[in-house]
Amino acid sequence: MTQATIGRCNLLGLDGVPADELAALLDEADGFVAAVRSRETTDLLAGRVIANLFFEPSTRTRCSFTVAANRLGASTVDLTGLGSSLSKGETVLATALNLDAMGVDAMVVRSPRSGTPHLIADAVACPVINAGDGRHEHPTQGLLDILTLRRRWGDLTGRTIVIVGDIANSRVVRSNLHGLTTLGADVVLVGPPVLVPVSFTKITAGPGRVSIEHDLDEALLRADAVMTLRIQIERHGDDGGGAIPPDYRRRYGLTVDRAASLPKDVPIMHPGPVNRGVEIDSEVADDPNSSVIMEQVTNGVAVRMAVLRRALSP
Ligand code: NCD
């Protein structure tokens, strides 16, 4: 079993995770949704300690892992770059080894660098969960997006998900591509050519297919769901322009007019944080009939409960 799968209790990515393992995790997460909604706490992981190692800012993912751990009866220790010895020059790996030596039961790792959770997983004894590494993967976000769609449709086979935005710099899109195509959904990637590398059509596990479309209105004609993504300027580096392309909202924004052209049952998604008025209009993001953005957040806790439960009592 490769390290990128969910073997050895780690969850480092969705790349290579077979359909039956995805389904088992999603089934368990599905079973937790009602408990999240009714604010119930269980004792499934009572007495366990989970370390959140977040070397990059986060609101939803970090709090969601903490809420998930607490709802399972586990406690958390939180470490961020600022306020730790990272600011005194200690390496990320040394930091993780110290927490491992303290005997934490699992680590949740977010890093601006691709591969950091894998590096840590190779060095520590406890399970490691990737909470987003650079542009690489964000497996729990992929799972929560897929759970949100699966709860709506039951089966993803033959469905088309349009993902629009900064594809090149998105770890969310990579995890979604692995998971969605494994479960039989087709994905249409949309954005300006500079943000949608042709190589992304190869990120498919089959049976689902991946295609690229630069005309959003054209892509929306085929959409069973639409996922909008933030332009991740902080990941553009020196050569990436570092700015939102002019005309972006008109060409690639999910505006009120565009959203009105969609059938009413097409869910509108966003992993957050949302740049209102850029990739999606406020009215669309907040539309109680079509936006499932808050449902994604709720389902995120359920997914993380399933992932933590699995990591700590396989
Ligand atoms: C995403 C991330 O950090 O990769 N957000 C999230 O985890 N909910 C997407 C983003 O930052 O735009």
Short mmCIF file of C-alpha atoms and ligand atoms in Angstrom, two decimals:
data_model
loop_
_atom_site.label_atom_id
_atom_site.label_comp_id
_atom_site.label_asym_id
_atom_site.label_seq_id
_atom_site.Cartn_x
_atom_site.Cartn_y
_atom_site.Cartn_z
CA MET A 1 0.00 0.00 0.00
CA THR A 2 1.51 3.34 -0.97
CA GLN A 3 1.91 6.10 1.55
CA ALA A 4 -0.55 8.27 -0.34
CA THR A 5 -3.40 5.94 0.41
CA ILE A 6 -5.21 5.73 3.70
CA GLY A 7 -3.20 2.65 4.74
CA ARG A 8 -1.28 2.56 8.04
CA CYS A 9 -4.00 4.81 9.49
CA ASN A 10 -2.51 7.88 7.84
CA LEU A 11 -4.55 10.01 5.49
CA LEU A 12 -2.05 11.82 3.31
CA GLY A 13 -4.05 12.16 0.11
CA LEU A 14 -6.89 10.74 -1.96
CA ASP A 15 -4.51 9.77 -4.77
CA GLY A 16 -4.60 5.99 -5.02
CA VAL A 17 -7.39 5.43 -2.49
CA PRO A 18 -9.64 2.75 -3.99
CA ALA A 19 -13.38 3.27 -4.40
CA ASP A 20 -14.31 0.81 -1.63
CA GLU A 21 -12.07 2.55 0.92
CA LEU A 22 -13.51 5.93 -0.07
CA ALA A 23 -17.02 4.55 0.26
CA ALA A 24 -16.30 3.08 3.71
CA LEU A 25 -14.98 6.42 4.98
CA LEU A 26 -17.89 8.33 3.45
CA ASP A 27 -20.40 5.88 4.94
CA GLU A 28 -18.94 6.38 8.39
CA ALA A 29 -18.87 10.17 7.94
CA ASP A 30 -22.46 10.10 6.75
CA GLY A 31 -23.39 8.38 10.00
CA PHE A 32 -21.83 11.24 11.99
CA VAL A 33 -23.70 14.07 10.24
CA ALA A 34 -26.80 13.80 12.45
CA ALA A 35 -24.59 13.89 15.59
CA VAL A 36 -22.81 17.02 14.33
CA ARG A 37 -26.15 18.71 13.63
CA SER A 38 -27.54 17.85 17.06
CA ARG A 39 -24.28 18.81 18.80
CA GLU A 40 -23.80 15.39 20.34
CA THR A 41 -20.57 14.21 21.94
CA THR A 42 -19.54 10.55 22.01
CA ASP A 43 -16.77 8.76 23.89
CA LEU A 44 -15.38 6.84 20.89
CA LEU A 45 -11.95 8.45 21.34
CA ALA A 46 -12.17 9.33 25.04
CA GLY A 47 -8.78 9.99 26.59
CA ARG A 48 -6.92 10.33 23.27
CA VAL A 49 -4.83 13.40 22.47
CA ILE A 50 -4.66 14.81 18.95
CA ALA A 51 -2.08 17.42 17.96
CA ASN A 52 -3.02 20.07 15.41
CA LEU A 53 0.18 21.25 13.71
CA PHE A 54 -0.81 24.18 11.53
CA PHE A 55 2.13 25.85 9.83
CA GLU A 56 -0.20 27.99 7.67
CA PRO A 57 -3.33 30.02 8.48
CA SER A 58 -6.65 28.19 8.69
CA THR A 59 -10.13 28.85 10.05
CA ARG A 60 -12.44 26.08 8.89
CA THR A 61 -10.04 23.17 8.69
CA ARG A 62 -8.35 23.73 12.05
CA CYS A 63 -11.52 24.42 14.02
CA SER A 64 -13.29 21.58 12.23
CA PHE A 65 -10.60 19.06 13.27
CA THR A 66 -10.77 20.38 16.83
CA VAL A 67 -14.58 20.16 16.97
CA ALA A 68 -14.43 16.66 15.44
CA ALA A 69 -11.87 15.49 18.02
CA ASN A 70 -13.87 16.98 20.88
CA ARG A 71 -17.12 15.42 19.65
CA LEU A 72 -15.37 12.05 19.76
CA GLY A 73 -14.28 12.69 23.34
CA ALA A 74 -10.62 13.35 22.44
CA SER A 75 -8.70 16.43 23.48
CA THR A 76 -6.47 18.51 21.24
CA VAL A 77 -3.19 20.35 21.53
CA ASP A 78 -2.85 23.20 19.07
CA LEU A 79 0.40 24.42 17.62
CA THR A 80 0.72 27.21 15.10
CA GLY A 81 3.85 28.71 13.54
CA LEU A 82 3.58 31.88 15.57
CA GLY A 83 3.95 31.26 19.29
CA SER A 84 5.96 28.04 18.89
CA SER A 85 9.70 27.44 18.65
CA LEU A 86 9.34 27.47 14.87
CA SER A 87 9.77 31.21 15.24
CA LYS A 88 13.14 30.44 16.94
CA GLY A 89 14.27 28.40 13.95
CA GLU A 90 13.24 24.90 15.02
CA THR A 91 12.34 22.81 11.99
CA VAL A 92 8.88 21.46 11.27
CA LEU A 93 10.24 17.91 11.50
CA ALA A 94 11.90 18.52 14.89
CA THR A 95 8.65 20.04 16.12
CA ALA A 96 6.69 16.96 15.04
CA LEU A 97 9.27 14.58 16.60
CA ASN A 98 8.93 16.42 19.91
CA LEU A 99 5.16 16.05 19.91
CA ASP A 100 5.56 12.39 19.01
CA ALA A 101 7.97 11.97 21.95
CA MET A 102 5.30 13.51 24.20
CA GLY A 103 3.07 10.64 23.15
CA VAL A 104 0.26 12.33 21.24
CA ASP A 105 -2.03 9.79 19.57
CA ALA A 106 -2.26 11.46 16.14
CA MET A 107 -1.10 14.55 14.28
CA VAL A 108 -3.07 16.75 11.91
CA VAL A 109 -0.64 18.67 9.71
CA ARG A 110 -1.13 21.72 7.49
CA SER A 111 1.84 23.22 5.69
CA PRO A 112 2.51 25.69 2.88
CA ARG A 113 4.98 23.11 1.50
CA SER A 114 3.85 20.11 -0.52
CA GLY A 115 5.03 16.88 1.08
CA THR A 116 5.45 18.05 4.69
CA PRO A 117 2.83 15.64 6.12
CA HIS A 118 4.54 12.78 4.22
CA LEU A 119 7.95 13.76 5.65
CA ILE A 120 6.47 13.79 9.15
CA ALA A 121 4.60 10.51 8.62
CA ASP A 122 7.89 8.83 7.72
CA ALA A 123 9.48 9.98 10.96
CA VAL A 124 6.85 9.65 13.69
CA ALA A 125 5.15 6.63 15.25
CA CYS A 126 1.60 8.04 15.40
CA PRO A 127 -0.85 8.41 12.49
CA VAL A 128 -0.61 11.61 10.42
CA ILE A 129 -3.49 13.32 8.66
CA ASN A 130 -2.88 15.85 5.91
CA ALA A 131 -4.91 19.02 6.49
CA GLY A 132 -3.59 20.64 3.28
CA ASP A 133 -0.01 20.67 1.97
CA GLY A 134 1.03 23.41 -0.44
CA ARG A 135 -0.58 22.94 -3.84
CA HIS A 136 -0.61 19.17 -3.42
CA GLU A 137 -3.63 17.68 -1.59
CA HIS A 138 -6.34 18.48 0.94
CA PRO A 139 -7.92 15.05 1.40
CA THR A 140 -10.48 15.87 4.09
CA GLN A 141 -11.74 18.82 2.00
CA GLY A 142 -12.08 16.49 -0.98
CA LEU A 143 -13.98 13.98 1.16
CA LEU A 144 -16.34 16.58 2.60
CA ASP A 145 -17.09 17.94 -0.86
CA ILE A 146 -17.80 14.42 -2.11
CA LEU A 147 -19.90 13.62 0.98
CA THR A 148 -22.01 16.73 0.34
CA LEU A 149 -22.71 15.58 -3.23
CA ARG A 150 -23.21 11.94 -2.29
CA ARG A 151 -25.80 12.84 0.37
CA ARG A 152 -27.70 14.70 -2.34
CA TRP A 153 -27.43 12.24 -5.19
CA GLY A 154 -26.67 8.88 -3.60
CA ASP A 155 -24.36 7.86 -6.44
CA LEU A 156 -21.86 10.06 -8.27
CA THR A 157 -21.63 7.91 -11.41
CA GLY A 158 -22.17 9.93 -14.56
CA ARG A 159 -22.54 13.26 -12.74
CA THR A 160 -20.60 16.29 -13.97
CA ILE A 161 -18.95 18.66 -11.51
CA VAL A 162 -17.76 22.00 -12.88
CA ILE A 163 -14.84 23.40 -10.87
CA VAL A 164 -14.04 27.02 -11.69
CA GLY A 165 -11.18 29.17 -10.45
CA ASP A 166 -7.49 28.95 -9.68
CA ILE A 167 -7.06 25.30 -10.58
CA ALA A 168 -3.26 25.48 -10.88
CA ASN A 169 -2.71 26.49 -7.27
CA SER A 170 -5.47 24.47 -5.62
CA ARG A 171 -4.89 21.44 -3.43
CA VAL A 172 -8.66 21.21 -3.03
CA VAL A 173 -9.05 20.52 -6.73
CA ARG A 174 -6.38 17.81 -6.78
CA SER A 175 -8.00 15.85 -3.94
CA ASN A 176 -11.42 16.28 -5.54
CA LEU A 177 -10.13 15.06 -8.90
CA HIS A 178 -8.76 11.85 -7.37
CA GLY A 179 -11.86 11.16 -5.30
CA LEU A 180 -14.55 12.22 -7.77
CA THR A 181 -13.13 10.35 -10.74
CA THR A 182 -12.55 7.22 -8.65
CA LEU A 183 -16.25 7.30 -7.77
CA GLY A 184 -17.29 7.72 -11.40
CA ALA A 185 -17.98 11.46 -11.68
CA ASP A 186 -16.73 13.60 -14.58
CA VAL A 187 -15.03 16.91 -13.81
CA VAL A 188 -14.86 20.01 -16.03
CA LEU A 189 -12.10 22.43 -14.98
CA VAL A 190 -12.74 26.06 -15.89
CA GLY A 191 -10.65 29.22 -15.69
CA PRO A 192 -8.29 31.39 -17.70
CA PRO A 193 -5.61 29.28 -19.48
CA VAL A 194 -2.89 30.59 -17.15
CA LEU A 195 -4.73 29.09 -14.16
CA VAL A 196 -5.77 25.78 -15.74
CA PRO A 197 -2.77 23.63 -16.74
CA VAL A 198 -3.48 21.07 -19.46
CA SER A 199 -1.67 18.45 -17.32
CA PHE A 200 -4.64 18.40 -14.93
CA THR A 201 -6.62 16.29 -17.39
CA LYS A 202 -4.22 13.46 -16.45
CA ILE A 203 -5.23 13.58 -12.76
CA THR A 204 -7.88 10.95 -13.07
CA ALA A 205 -8.24 7.56 -11.53
CA GLY A 206 -11.03 6.63 -13.93
CA PRO A 207 -13.82 5.78 -14.51
CA GLY A 208 -14.59 9.52 -14.33
CA ARG A 209 -13.11 11.82 -16.99
CA VAL A 210 -11.49 15.25 -16.64
CA SER A 211 -11.75 17.97 -19.27
CA ILE A 212 -10.91 21.66 -19.56
CA GLU A 213 -13.20 24.45 -20.72
CA HIS A 214 -12.31 28.14 -20.81
CA ASP A 215 -15.85 29.40 -21.37
CA LEU A 216 -17.74 29.20 -18.07
CA ASP A 217 -21.18 29.68 -19.62
CA GLU A 218 -20.51 26.77 -21.96
CA ALA A 219 -19.36 24.56 -19.05
CA LEU A 220 -22.38 25.43 -16.91
CA LEU A 221 -24.70 23.90 -19.51
CA ARG A 222 -23.31 20.50 -18.46
CA ALA A 223 -23.11 21.13 -14.69
CA ASP A 224 -24.77 18.90 -12.11
CA ALA A 225 -22.85 20.85 -9.43
CA VAL A 226 -20.61 23.93 -9.50
CA MET A 227 -17.59 24.38 -7.23
CA THR A 228 -16.04 27.84 -7.13
CA LEU A 229 -12.46 28.35 -5.92
CA ARG A 230 -10.56 31.33 -4.56
CA ILE A 231 -7.68 32.80 -6.54
CA GLN A 232 -4.79 31.77 -4.29
CA ILE A 233 -2.55 34.77 -4.76
CA GLU A 234 -0.34 33.72 -1.84
CA ARG A 235 0.69 30.65 -3.84
CA HIS A 236 1.44 32.47 -7.10
CA GLY A 237 5.09 33.26 -6.28
CA ASP A 238 7.14 35.79 -8.20
CA ASP A 239 6.27 34.54 -11.66
CA GLY A 240 2.56 33.92 -11.21
CA GLY A 241 1.33 37.46 -11.66
CA GLY A 242 0.27 37.79 -8.04
CA ALA A 243 -2.96 39.48 -9.03
CA ILE A 244 -6.49 38.61 -9.95
CA PRO A 245 -6.67 38.76 -13.77
CA PRO A 246 -8.59 41.84 -15.03
CA ASP A 247 -12.10 40.96 -16.12
CA TYR A 248 -12.03 37.85 -13.92
CA ARG A 249 -15.48 38.29 -12.37
CA ARG A 250 -17.14 38.95 -15.73
CA ARG A 251 -15.58 35.90 -17.35
CA TYR A 252 -15.22 33.42 -14.49
CA GLY A 253 -17.22 34.71 -11.55
CA LEU A 254 -20.41 32.92 -10.51
CA THR A 255 -22.46 36.09 -10.73
CA VAL A 256 -26.15 36.47 -9.89
CA ASP A 257 -27.00 36.38 -13.62
CA ARG A 258 -24.99 33.22 -14.26
CA ALA A 259 -26.38 31.45 -11.22
CA ALA A 260 -29.90 32.32 -12.41
CA SER A 261 -29.23 30.41 -15.63
CA LEU A 262 -28.63 27.16 -13.70
CA PRO A 263 -31.36 24.65 -12.97
CA LYS A 264 -32.57 25.11 -9.36
CA ASP A 265 -31.28 21.74 -8.19
CA VAL A 266 -27.63 22.43 -9.08
CA PRO A 267 -25.71 22.80 -5.80
CA ILE A 268 -23.21 25.65 -5.55
CA MET A 269 -20.09 24.92 -3.53
CA HIS A 270 -17.01 26.73 -2.21
CA PRO A 271 -14.35 25.45 0.23
CA GLY A 272 -13.89 28.91 1.75
CA PRO A 273 -12.53 31.42 2.42
CA VAL A 274 -14.81 33.19 -0.07
CA ASN A 275 -13.74 36.32 -1.92
CA ARG A 276 -17.19 37.77 -2.32
CA GLY A 277 -17.69 39.68 -5.56
CA VAL A 278 -14.70 38.01 -7.20
CA GLU A 279 -15.19 34.25 -7.78
CA ILE A 280 -18.77 34.30 -6.50
CA ASP A 281 -21.33 37.03 -5.78
CA SER A 282 -22.51 37.39 -2.18
CA GLU A 283 -26.14 36.77 -3.13
CA VAL A 284 -25.16 33.48 -4.77
CA ALA A 285 -22.94 32.33 -1.89
CA ASP A 286 -25.72 33.07 0.60
CA ASP A 287 -28.66 31.75 -1.46
CA PRO A 288 -30.37 29.28 0.90
CA ASN A 289 -31.89 27.36 -2.02
CA SER A 290 -28.77 26.57 -4.04
CA SER A 291 -25.66 27.31 -1.96
CA VAL A 292 -24.43 24.33 0.06
CA ILE A 293 -21.40 26.15 1.45
CA MET A 294 -22.53 25.87 5.08
CA GLU A 295 -23.59 22.26 4.55
CA GLN A 296 -20.02 21.59 3.39
CA VAL A 297 -18.75 23.07 6.66
CA THR A 298 -21.08 20.85 8.73
CA ASN A 299 -20.17 17.77 6.69
CA GLY A 300 -16.50 18.65 7.21
CA VAL A 301 -16.78 17.92 10.93
CA ALA A 302 -18.42 14.56 10.18
CA VAL A 303 -15.68 13.65 7.70
CA ARG A 304 -12.95 14.56 10.19
CA MET A 305 -14.69 12.52 12.88
CA ALA A 306 -14.61 9.51 10.56
CA VAL A 307 -10.97 10.11 9.59
CA LEU A 308 -9.83 10.54 13.22
CA ARG A 309 -11.86 7.57 14.41
CA ARG A 310 -10.32 5.42 11.71
CA ALA A 311 -6.80 6.67 12.41
CA LEU A 312 -7.03 5.93 16.12
CA SER A 313 -9.08 2.76 16.28
CA PRO A 314 -8.75 0.97 12.94
C1 NCD B 1 -8.75 25.86 1.13
C2 NCD B 1 -7.31 25.61 1.46
O1 NCD B 1 -6.78 26.10 2.46
O2 NCD B 1 -6.71 24.89 0.70
N1 NCD B 1 -9.58 26.18 2.18
C3 NCD B 1 -9.96 25.28 3.13
O3 NCD B 1 -9.18 24.50 3.63
N2 NCD B 1 -11.25 25.29 3.50
C4 NCD B 1 -8.92 26.73 -0.03
C5 NCD B 1 -8.36 28.11 0.00
O4 NCD B 1 -7.50 28.46 0.79
O5 NCD B 1 -8.78 28.91 -0.86
#
